[in-house]
Coordinates of C-alpha atoms and ligand atoms in Angstrom, one line a residue:
M1 CA -8.5 -25.0 60.8
E2 CA -4.9 -26.2 59.9
L3 CA -1.5 -23.6 60.6
D4 CA 1.7 -23.9 60.0
F5 CA 4.3 -23.0 61.8
G6 CA 7.3 -23.4 59.7
P7 CA 10.0 -26.4 58.9
A8 CA 11.8 -25.1 62.3
V9 CA 9.7 -26.9 64.0
A10 CA 8.3 -29.4 61.4
D11 CA 9.6 -32.4 63.3
F12 CA 8.5 -31.1 67.0
R13 CA 5.1 -30.9 65.7
E14 CA 4.8 -34.5 64.5
E15 CA 6.4 -36.0 67.7
A16 CA 3.6 -34.1 69.4
R17 CA 0.8 -34.7 67.3
T18 CA 2.0 -38.8 67.5
W19 CA 2.5 -38.9 70.9
L20 CA -0.8 -37.7 71.6
A21 CA -2.9 -39.4 69.0
E22 CA -1.5 -43.0 71.0
H23 CA -1.8 -41.9 74.2
L24 CA -5.2 -40.3 73.7
V25 CA -6.9 -43.3 74.3
G26 CA -9.5 -45.4 76.5
E27 CA -10.6 -43.5 79.4
F28 CA -9.2 -40.5 78.0
A29 CA -10.2 -40.7 74.7
A30 CA -13.6 -41.1 76.5
H31 CA -13.0 -37.5 78.2
R32 CA -12.4 -35.6 74.5
G33 CA -13.4 -32.3 74.9
I34 CA -14.1 -32.2 78.9
G35 CA -13.5 -29.4 81.3
G36 CA -12.7 -26.0 80.9
P37 CA -10.9 -23.2 82.6
A38 CA -14.0 -23.4 84.9
D39 CA -15.3 -26.7 84.9
S40 CA -14.6 -29.5 88.2
E41 CA -16.2 -31.7 85.5
A42 CA -14.2 -35.6 85.8
W43 CA -11.6 -33.9 87.7
E44 CA -10.2 -37.2 89.0
V45 CA -9.4 -38.5 85.3
R46 CA -8.4 -34.9 84.1
L47 CA -5.5 -35.3 86.6
A48 CA -4.7 -38.6 85.6
W49 CA -4.4 -37.3 82.3
D50 CA -2.4 -34.8 83.6
R51 CA 0.0 -37.1 85.2
E52 CA 0.5 -38.8 82.2
L53 CA 1.3 -35.7 80.3
A54 CA 4.1 -35.5 82.9
A55 CA 5.4 -38.5 82.6
G56 CA 5.8 -37.9 78.8
G57 CA 7.7 -34.9 79.1
W58 CA 4.9 -32.2 78.0
L59 CA 4.5 -29.8 80.6
G60 CA 6.4 -27.4 81.1
L61 CA 8.2 -27.2 78.0
S62 CA 9.5 -23.9 78.1
W63 CA 10.3 -24.3 81.5
P64 CA 14.6 -24.4 82.5
V65 CA 15.5 -27.9 82.7
E66 CA 16.9 -27.4 86.0
Y67 CA 13.4 -27.0 87.5
G68 CA 12.1 -30.2 86.0
G69 CA 11.0 -28.5 82.4
R70 CA 12.4 -28.9 78.7
G71 CA 14.1 -25.6 78.5
L72 CA 12.0 -25.7 74.8
T73 CA 11.5 -22.1 72.7
L74 CA 8.0 -20.0 73.3
L75 CA 7.5 -21.4 69.1
E76 CA 7.5 -25.1 70.8
E77 CA 5.3 -24.5 73.7
V78 CA 2.4 -22.7 71.5
V79 CA 2.8 -25.6 68.9
F80 CA 2.4 -28.1 71.3
N81 CA -0.9 -26.3 72.9
Y82 CA -2.6 -25.8 69.3
E83 CA -1.7 -29.8 68.4
Y84 CA -3.0 -30.6 71.8
A85 CA -6.1 -28.4 71.8
R86 CA -6.6 -30.0 67.7
S87 CA -6.5 -33.8 69.3
G88 CA -9.4 -32.5 71.9
A89 CA -7.6 -33.8 74.8
P90 CA -8.8 -33.0 78.2
Y91 CA -8.8 -29.6 79.8
R92 CA -5.9 -29.3 81.7
A93 CA -6.7 -29.6 85.7
T94 CA -3.3 -28.1 86.8
T95 CA -4.0 -24.9 84.6
S96 CA -3.2 -22.8 87.8
G97 CA 0.1 -23.8 89.1
L98 CA 0.8 -24.4 85.2
D99 CA -0.1 -21.2 83.6
L100 CA -0.6 -19.3 86.7
F101 CA 1.1 -19.7 89.8
G102 CA 4.5 -21.6 87.4
P103 CA 5.4 -18.9 85.2
M104 CA 4.7 -15.9 87.6
L105 CA 7.8 -18.0 90.2
L106 CA 9.7 -18.0 86.8
A107 CA 9.9 -14.5 86.6
L108 CA 9.9 -13.0 90.3
G109 CA 10.9 -16.0 92.9
T110 CA 13.7 -16.8 94.2
P111 CA 16.5 -19.5 92.9
E112 CA 15.4 -21.4 96.5
Q113 CA 11.5 -20.9 95.7
K114 CA 12.1 -22.3 91.8
R115 CA 13.9 -25.2 93.3
R116 CA 11.1 -26.4 95.9
F117 CA 8.2 -26.0 94.2
L118 CA 8.2 -25.9 90.5
P119 CA 9.4 -29.9 89.8
P120 CA 6.4 -30.7 91.9
I121 CA 3.8 -28.9 89.8
L122 CA 5.2 -30.3 86.6
R123 CA 5.5 -33.7 88.3
V124 CA 1.9 -32.8 89.1
E125 CA 2.4 -33.7 92.8
Q126 CA 0.7 -30.1 94.0
L127 CA -2.1 -28.4 92.8
W128 CA -1.8 -24.7 93.4
G129 CA -5.1 -22.5 93.5
Q130 CA -5.2 -18.2 93.6
G131 CA -6.2 -16.2 96.1
F132 CA -6.7 -12.9 95.5
S133 CA -10.7 -11.8 95.3
E134 CA -12.3 -10.5 98.5
P135 CA -15.6 -10.3 99.0
G136 CA -15.1 -6.7 98.9
A137 CA -12.3 -6.8 96.5
G138 CA -12.6 -8.5 92.9
S139 CA -12.4 -6.1 90.3
D140 CA -11.1 -3.6 92.3
L141 CA -8.0 -5.9 94.1
A142 CA -6.3 -2.5 95.5
S143 CA -9.0 -2.3 98.1
L144 CA -8.5 -5.7 99.7
R145 CA -8.5 -6.1 104.0
C146 CA -7.0 -9.9 104.8
R147 CA -3.9 -9.3 106.8
A148 CA -0.7 -11.0 107.6
E149 CA 1.5 -9.7 110.2
L150 CA 5.0 -11.1 111.1
D151 CA 5.2 -13.1 113.9
G152 CA 9.1 -14.1 114.5
N153 CA 9.5 -15.8 111.1
E154 CA 6.0 -16.6 110.1
W155 CA 3.4 -14.7 108.7
V156 CA 0.0 -14.9 110.4
I157 CA -2.3 -14.4 108.4
D158 CA -6.0 -13.3 109.3
G159 CA -9.3 -12.5 106.8
Q160 CA -11.6 -14.1 103.3
K161 CA -10.7 -14.9 100.1
V162 CA -14.0 -15.9 97.8
W163 CA -13.9 -17.8 94.7
T164 CA -10.8 -19.7 94.8
T165 CA -10.9 -22.0 91.7
M166 CA -10.7 -25.7 93.2
A167 CA -9.3 -24.7 96.1
H168 CA -10.1 -28.0 98.2
T169 CA -8.0 -29.3 96.1
A170 CA -4.9 -27.4 95.9
D171 CA -2.4 -27.9 98.3
W172 CA -1.2 -24.5 98.3
L173 CA -2.2 -21.4 97.5
Y174 CA -1.1 -18.3 96.8
V175 CA -2.5 -15.4 98.6
L176 CA -2.1 -11.7 98.0
V177 CA -2.9 -9.7 101.8
R178 CA -2.4 -6.7 103.2
T179 CA 1.0 -6.6 105.0
D180 CA 1.2 -3.0 106.3
P181 CA -2.1 -2.4 108.4
D182 CA -1.4 1.2 107.6
S183 CA -1.3 1.3 103.6
R184 CA -4.3 2.1 101.5
R185 CA -4.9 0.7 97.5
H186 CA -2.3 -1.1 95.9
R187 CA 0.4 -0.1 98.4
G188 CA 1.4 -2.8 101.4
L189 CA 0.5 -5.5 99.7
T190 CA 2.2 -8.3 99.9
M191 CA 2.2 -11.9 97.9
L192 CA 2.3 -14.9 100.2
L193 CA 2.5 -18.9 99.3
V194 CA 0.4 -20.3 101.8
P195 CA 0.0 -24.3 102.8
R196 CA -3.7 -25.2 102.9
D197 CA -4.0 -28.2 104.7
Q198 CA -3.2 -26.6 108.4
P199 CA -6.2 -25.5 111.1
G200 CA -6.2 -21.9 110.5
V201 CA -7.6 -22.6 106.8
D202 CA -11.0 -23.1 106.6
V203 CA -12.3 -24.2 102.9
R204 CA -16.1 -24.0 101.6
V205 CA -16.7 -24.9 99.0
I206 CA -19.5 -23.1 96.4
R207 CA -21.4 -24.9 94.1
N208 CA -21.4 -23.7 90.4
L209 CA -24.2 -23.1 88.2
A210 CA -23.9 -25.9 86.0
G211 CA -23.6 -28.1 89.4
Q212 CA -20.2 -28.3 90.1
D213 CA -17.9 -27.7 92.7
E214 CA -15.7 -25.4 90.6
F215 CA -14.4 -22.2 93.5
A216 CA -14.7 -21.4 97.8
E217 CA -14.7 -19.2 100.0
V218 CA -11.4 -19.4 102.3
F219 CA -11.1 -18.8 105.6
F220 CA -8.2 -17.3 107.6
T221 CA -7.6 -17.3 111.1
G222 CA -4.2 -17.2 112.4
A223 CA -3.0 -19.4 109.4
R224 CA 0.8 -19.7 109.2
T225 CA 3.4 -19.9 106.5
S226 CA 7.1 -19.4 106.9
A227 CA 8.5 -15.9 106.9
D228 CA 10.6 -16.3 103.4
L229 CA 7.5 -17.3 101.6
V230 CA 6.8 -14.0 100.0
V231 CA 7.2 -13.7 96.3
G232 CA 8.6 -10.3 95.4
E233 CA 8.9 -7.8 98.0
V234 CA 7.4 -7.3 101.1
G235 CA 4.8 -4.3 100.2
Q236 CA 5.6 -5.2 96.5
G237 CA 2.2 -7.2 95.9
W238 CA 0.5 -5.3 93.5
R239 CA 3.4 -5.0 91.3
T240 CA 3.8 -9.4 91.7
A241 CA -0.2 -9.8 91.0
M242 CA -0.3 -7.7 87.9
G243 CA 2.2 -9.6 86.6
T244 CA 0.1 -13.2 87.0
L245 CA -3.2 -11.3 85.4
G246 CA -0.8 -10.3 82.5
I247 CA 0.4 -14.3 82.4
E248 CA -3.4 -15.0 82.6
R249 CA -4.2 -12.6 79.4
G250 CA -1.7 -14.5 77.6
V251 CA -0.9 -16.2 74.8
T252 CA -3.8 -19.0 75.7
L253 CA -5.9 -17.8 73.2
L254 CA -5.1 -19.7 70.2
P255 CA -6.2 -23.6 71.4
Q256 CA -9.3 -21.5 73.2
Q257 CA -10.1 -20.2 70.1
L258 CA -9.7 -23.8 68.1
S259 CA -12.4 -25.0 70.7
F260 CA -14.9 -22.4 69.8
E261 CA -13.9 -23.4 66.0
R262 CA -15.2 -27.3 67.3
E263 CA -17.8 -26.0 69.4
V264 CA -19.2 -23.9 65.5
A265 CA -18.8 -27.1 64.0
D266 CA -21.1 -28.7 66.6
L267 CA -23.8 -25.9 66.6
I268 CA -23.7 -26.0 62.5
A269 CA -24.3 -30.1 62.5
A270 CA -27.0 -29.2 65.4
A271 CA -28.6 -26.9 63.2
R272 CA -28.6 -29.4 60.1
E273 CA -29.9 -32.3 61.8
A274 CA -32.8 -29.8 63.8
G275 CA -33.6 -28.5 59.5
D276 CA -36.6 -26.2 59.4
A277 CA -37.1 -25.9 63.3
V278 CA -34.3 -23.9 63.1
P279 CA -36.0 -20.0 61.8
A280 CA -33.7 -17.8 59.9
S281 CA -32.7 -15.5 62.6
T282 CA -31.1 -17.6 64.4
R283 CA -29.9 -18.8 60.9
D284 CA -28.1 -15.6 60.7
R285 CA -26.5 -15.5 63.8
I286 CA -24.3 -19.0 63.6
V287 CA -23.0 -17.2 60.6
Q288 CA -22.0 -14.8 62.9
A289 CA -20.8 -16.8 65.2
W290 CA -18.5 -18.8 62.6
M291 CA -17.5 -15.1 61.6
S292 CA -16.7 -14.5 65.0
V293 CA -13.9 -17.5 65.9
R294 CA -12.6 -16.3 62.6
V295 CA -12.2 -12.9 63.7
M296 CA -10.5 -14.5 66.6
R297 CA -8.6 -16.3 65.0
T298 CA -6.4 -13.7 63.2
T299 CA -6.4 -11.7 66.4
N300 CA -5.1 -14.2 68.3
L301 CA -2.4 -14.9 65.7
R302 CA -1.3 -11.1 65.7
T303 CA -1.2 -11.6 69.5
L304 CA 1.1 -14.2 69.3
G305 CA 3.3 -12.8 66.4
E306 CA 3.9 -9.9 69.5
V307 CA 5.0 -12.6 71.6
L308 CA 7.1 -14.7 69.6
A309 CA 9.0 -11.3 68.6
G310 CA 9.3 -10.5 72.6
R311 CA 7.1 -8.2 73.1
T312 CA 4.5 -7.8 76.0
P313 CA 0.8 -7.7 74.0
G314 CA -0.8 -5.3 76.4
P315 CA -4.4 -4.0 76.0
Q316 CA -4.6 -5.6 72.7
A317 CA -4.9 -9.2 74.6
G318 CA -7.6 -7.6 76.4
I319 CA -9.5 -6.9 73.1
A320 CA -9.0 -10.6 72.2
K321 CA -10.5 -11.6 76.0
L322 CA -13.1 -9.2 75.5
Y323 CA -14.2 -10.6 71.8
A324 CA -13.7 -14.6 72.9
S325 CA -15.9 -14.0 76.4
T326 CA -18.7 -12.4 74.6
S327 CA -18.7 -14.7 71.6
H328 CA -18.4 -17.4 73.4
Q329 CA -21.7 -16.4 75.9
R330 CA -24.1 -15.8 72.3
M331 CA -22.9 -19.6 71.0
G332 CA -23.9 -20.5 74.6
H333 CA -27.5 -19.4 73.9
L334 CA -27.1 -19.8 70.4
A335 CA -27.1 -23.9 71.1
A336 CA -29.5 -23.8 73.7
E337 CA -31.8 -22.4 71.4
V338 CA -30.5 -24.7 68.2
A339 CA -31.3 -27.4 71.0
G340 CA -35.0 -26.2 71.4
P341 CA -37.1 -27.4 74.6
A342 CA -35.7 -30.5 75.3
G343 CA -32.1 -28.4 75.8
Q344 CA -34.0 -26.7 78.9
L345 CA -34.6 -29.7 80.3
A346 CA -31.7 -31.6 83.2
G347 CA -31.3 -35.3 83.3
A348 CA -32.2 -37.2 86.8
D349 CA -30.1 -35.5 89.6
Y350 CA -28.9 -32.3 87.5
A351 CA -27.4 -34.4 84.9
L352 CA -25.6 -31.8 82.1
D353 CA -24.8 -32.7 78.4
V354 CA -21.7 -31.0 77.4
R355 CA -23.8 -28.2 75.5
Q356 CA -26.0 -27.1 78.4
R357 CA -22.8 -27.2 80.6
T358 CA -21.0 -25.1 78.1
F359 CA -23.6 -22.5 78.0
L360 CA -24.0 -22.3 81.7
L361 CA -20.1 -22.0 82.1
S362 CA -19.8 -19.7 79.7
L363 CA -22.3 -17.1 81.8
A364 CA -18.8 -16.7 84.0
E365 CA -16.2 -15.6 81.4
T366 CA -17.5 -12.2 81.3
I367 CA -16.3 -12.0 84.9
Y368 CA -13.1 -14.3 85.6
G369 CA -9.1 -12.9 84.5
G370 CA -10.9 -9.2 84.4
S371 CA -14.7 -8.6 83.6
S372 CA -16.1 -7.0 80.5
E373 CA -16.4 -3.8 81.9
I374 CA -13.1 -3.4 83.1
Q375 CA -11.7 -4.6 79.7
R376 CA -13.6 -1.8 78.1
T377 CA -12.5 0.9 80.6
I378 CA -8.6 -0.5 79.8
I379 CA -9.6 -0.4 76.1
G380 CA -10.8 2.9 76.3
E381 CA -8.4 4.5 78.6
Q382 CA -5.1 2.8 77.1
L383 CA -5.5 1.8 73.5
L384 CA -8.2 4.8 72.4
G385 CA -6.6 7.4 74.2
L386 CA -10.0 8.5 75.6
P387 CA -10.1 10.5 79.3
K388 CA -9.7 8.6 82.6
E389 CA -12.6 7.7 84.6
P390 CA -12.4 8.5 88.0
R391 CA -10.5 6.5 90.3
P392 CA -10.8 6.4 94.0
Ligands
LIG401 C1 -15.5 -19.1 87.4 C2 -14.6 -17.9 87.8 C3 -13.5 -18.2 88.3 C4 -12.9 -17.9 89.4 N1 -11.6 -17.8 90.1 C5 -11.0 -17.5 90.7 C6 -9.8 -17.7 91.2 O1 -9.5 -18.7 91.1 N2 -9.1 -16.4 92.0 C7 -9.5 -15.3 92.5 O2 -8.7 -14.7 93.6 N3 -10.4 -15.3 91.7 C8 -11.2 -15.6 91.2 N4 -12.5 -15.4 90.7 C9 -12.8 -14.3 91.0 C10 -13.1 -12.8 89.8 O3 -11.4 -12.5 89.5 C11 -13.6 -11.6 90.5 O4 -15.4 -11.9 90.1 C12 -14.0 -10.5 89.0 O5 -12.9 -9.9 89.4 C13 -14.8 -9.5 89.3 O6 -14.8 -8.7 90.6 P1 -16.4 -9.1 91.7 O7 -16.9 -10.5 91.5 O8 -15.3 -8.8 93.3 O9 -17.1 -8.8 90.9 P2 -17.1 -6.8 91.2 O10 -15.8 -5.8 91.2 O11 -18.0 -6.3 92.2 O12 -17.7 -6.2 90.2 C14 -19.5 -6.9 89.7 C15 -19.9 -5.6 88.4 O13 -19.4 -4.3 88.1 C16 -18.7 -4.1 87.7 N5 -17.4 -3.2 88.1 C17 -17.1 -3.1 89.1 N6 -16.0 -2.3 88.8 C18 -16.1 -1.3 87.8 C19 -15.7 -0.1 87.3 N7 -14.8 0.8 88.1 N8 -16.3 0.2 86.2 C20 -16.9 -0.2 85.7 N9 -17.6 -1.3 86.1 C21 -17.4 -2.0 87.0 C22 -18.2 -5.4 87.2 O14 -17.3 -5.6 85.4 C23 -19.0 -6.4 87.1 O15 -19.9 -6.1 85.8 C24 -13.3 -16.3 89.7 C25 -14.5 -16.0 89.6 C26 -15.3 -16.4 88.7 C27 -16.6 -16.4 88.1

């Protein structure tokens, strides 16, 4: 797919393309297409690649210059992300700091917090993890129980988080905790920034279906952080967290759709190779998969148009998320079908090829970033105006 972003950014686009062509070589080129939001594959290579991007000034393009960014427009950032996806470069290892925590801090942090944390994120010297979910609070974040109490000029944290992506590699965690013990639901929550490497933080890695160390349980037992490391206001953590989740569902969909497009092309090539072994019903579904990435393109362009016009996409981005994750899962199943019985076998030490990994990891896409059931509720209530479901 080719997209024309207009003459205003033509030179910038050329600069990005040239840089990527010159730097995506050697071991970085060998890892083309590797990684994903839920993938620890080739972690060290991907980190090295992120440092290469940092040295070239390609991280934080729209972040203010005073915090280490380049102060470019959102359109330029989108153009770069698009060219990035087109080049097939490895998936960035630092997305949690760059795409989630950084924008949240830019919007809600104090000048001192921004000066302290944003430049090392852009230099890939500091990695972050998102500590929201708990065993009893995922979709329903308002019921979370991990708590913190002020002791002099420090918060003392006790409780558990779960599914914290790459917590074992993170230097810092941004954690949503209950700071008012008498509060209920979304009141009395606070967003704290917590250094991971300290005696009161115990990180236990959870291995995913694809055999990777992807996320972790995090146990806090008297862990400490400085009293001023609150993002937003004490007791207003719900608002801060909702802002972050809005970012998570923002404008990353266009590059994602481009990578799905590549996967469909790969699927078609594999089906051609398998020839008559692919039944007619599977062929039909391959056509549907091809059409689904076209539909994603149109929806994503609409969302992008909204964002560039300065509007928040809102529930429409929820449709895009729901559609992309469910379509991608279908593509994964199709790829497994086309591969036939051989596709069901892992190599020695559970070695998987890229298609098998993509299939297994796609199963989580309808869970993280808002499960499909929750997305359907949001679409029903906020877009279609259906009656609200009962709330606890
Ligand atoms: C790969 C991956 C990475 C993740 N990374 C992180 C991370 O870095 N940081 C972090 O904090 N969390 C992370 N998560 C956690 C993720 O945000 C939660 O798994 C998700 O919010 C769902 O919550 P849950 O697992 O508690 O499931 P539950 O909320 O218990 O839901 C279980 C099922 O019930 C359905 N359900 C729940 N409530 C309703 C309702 N009201 N109506 C209809 N259906 C409902 C859900 O849709 C789901 O199908 C990650 C998860 C995965 C899979």
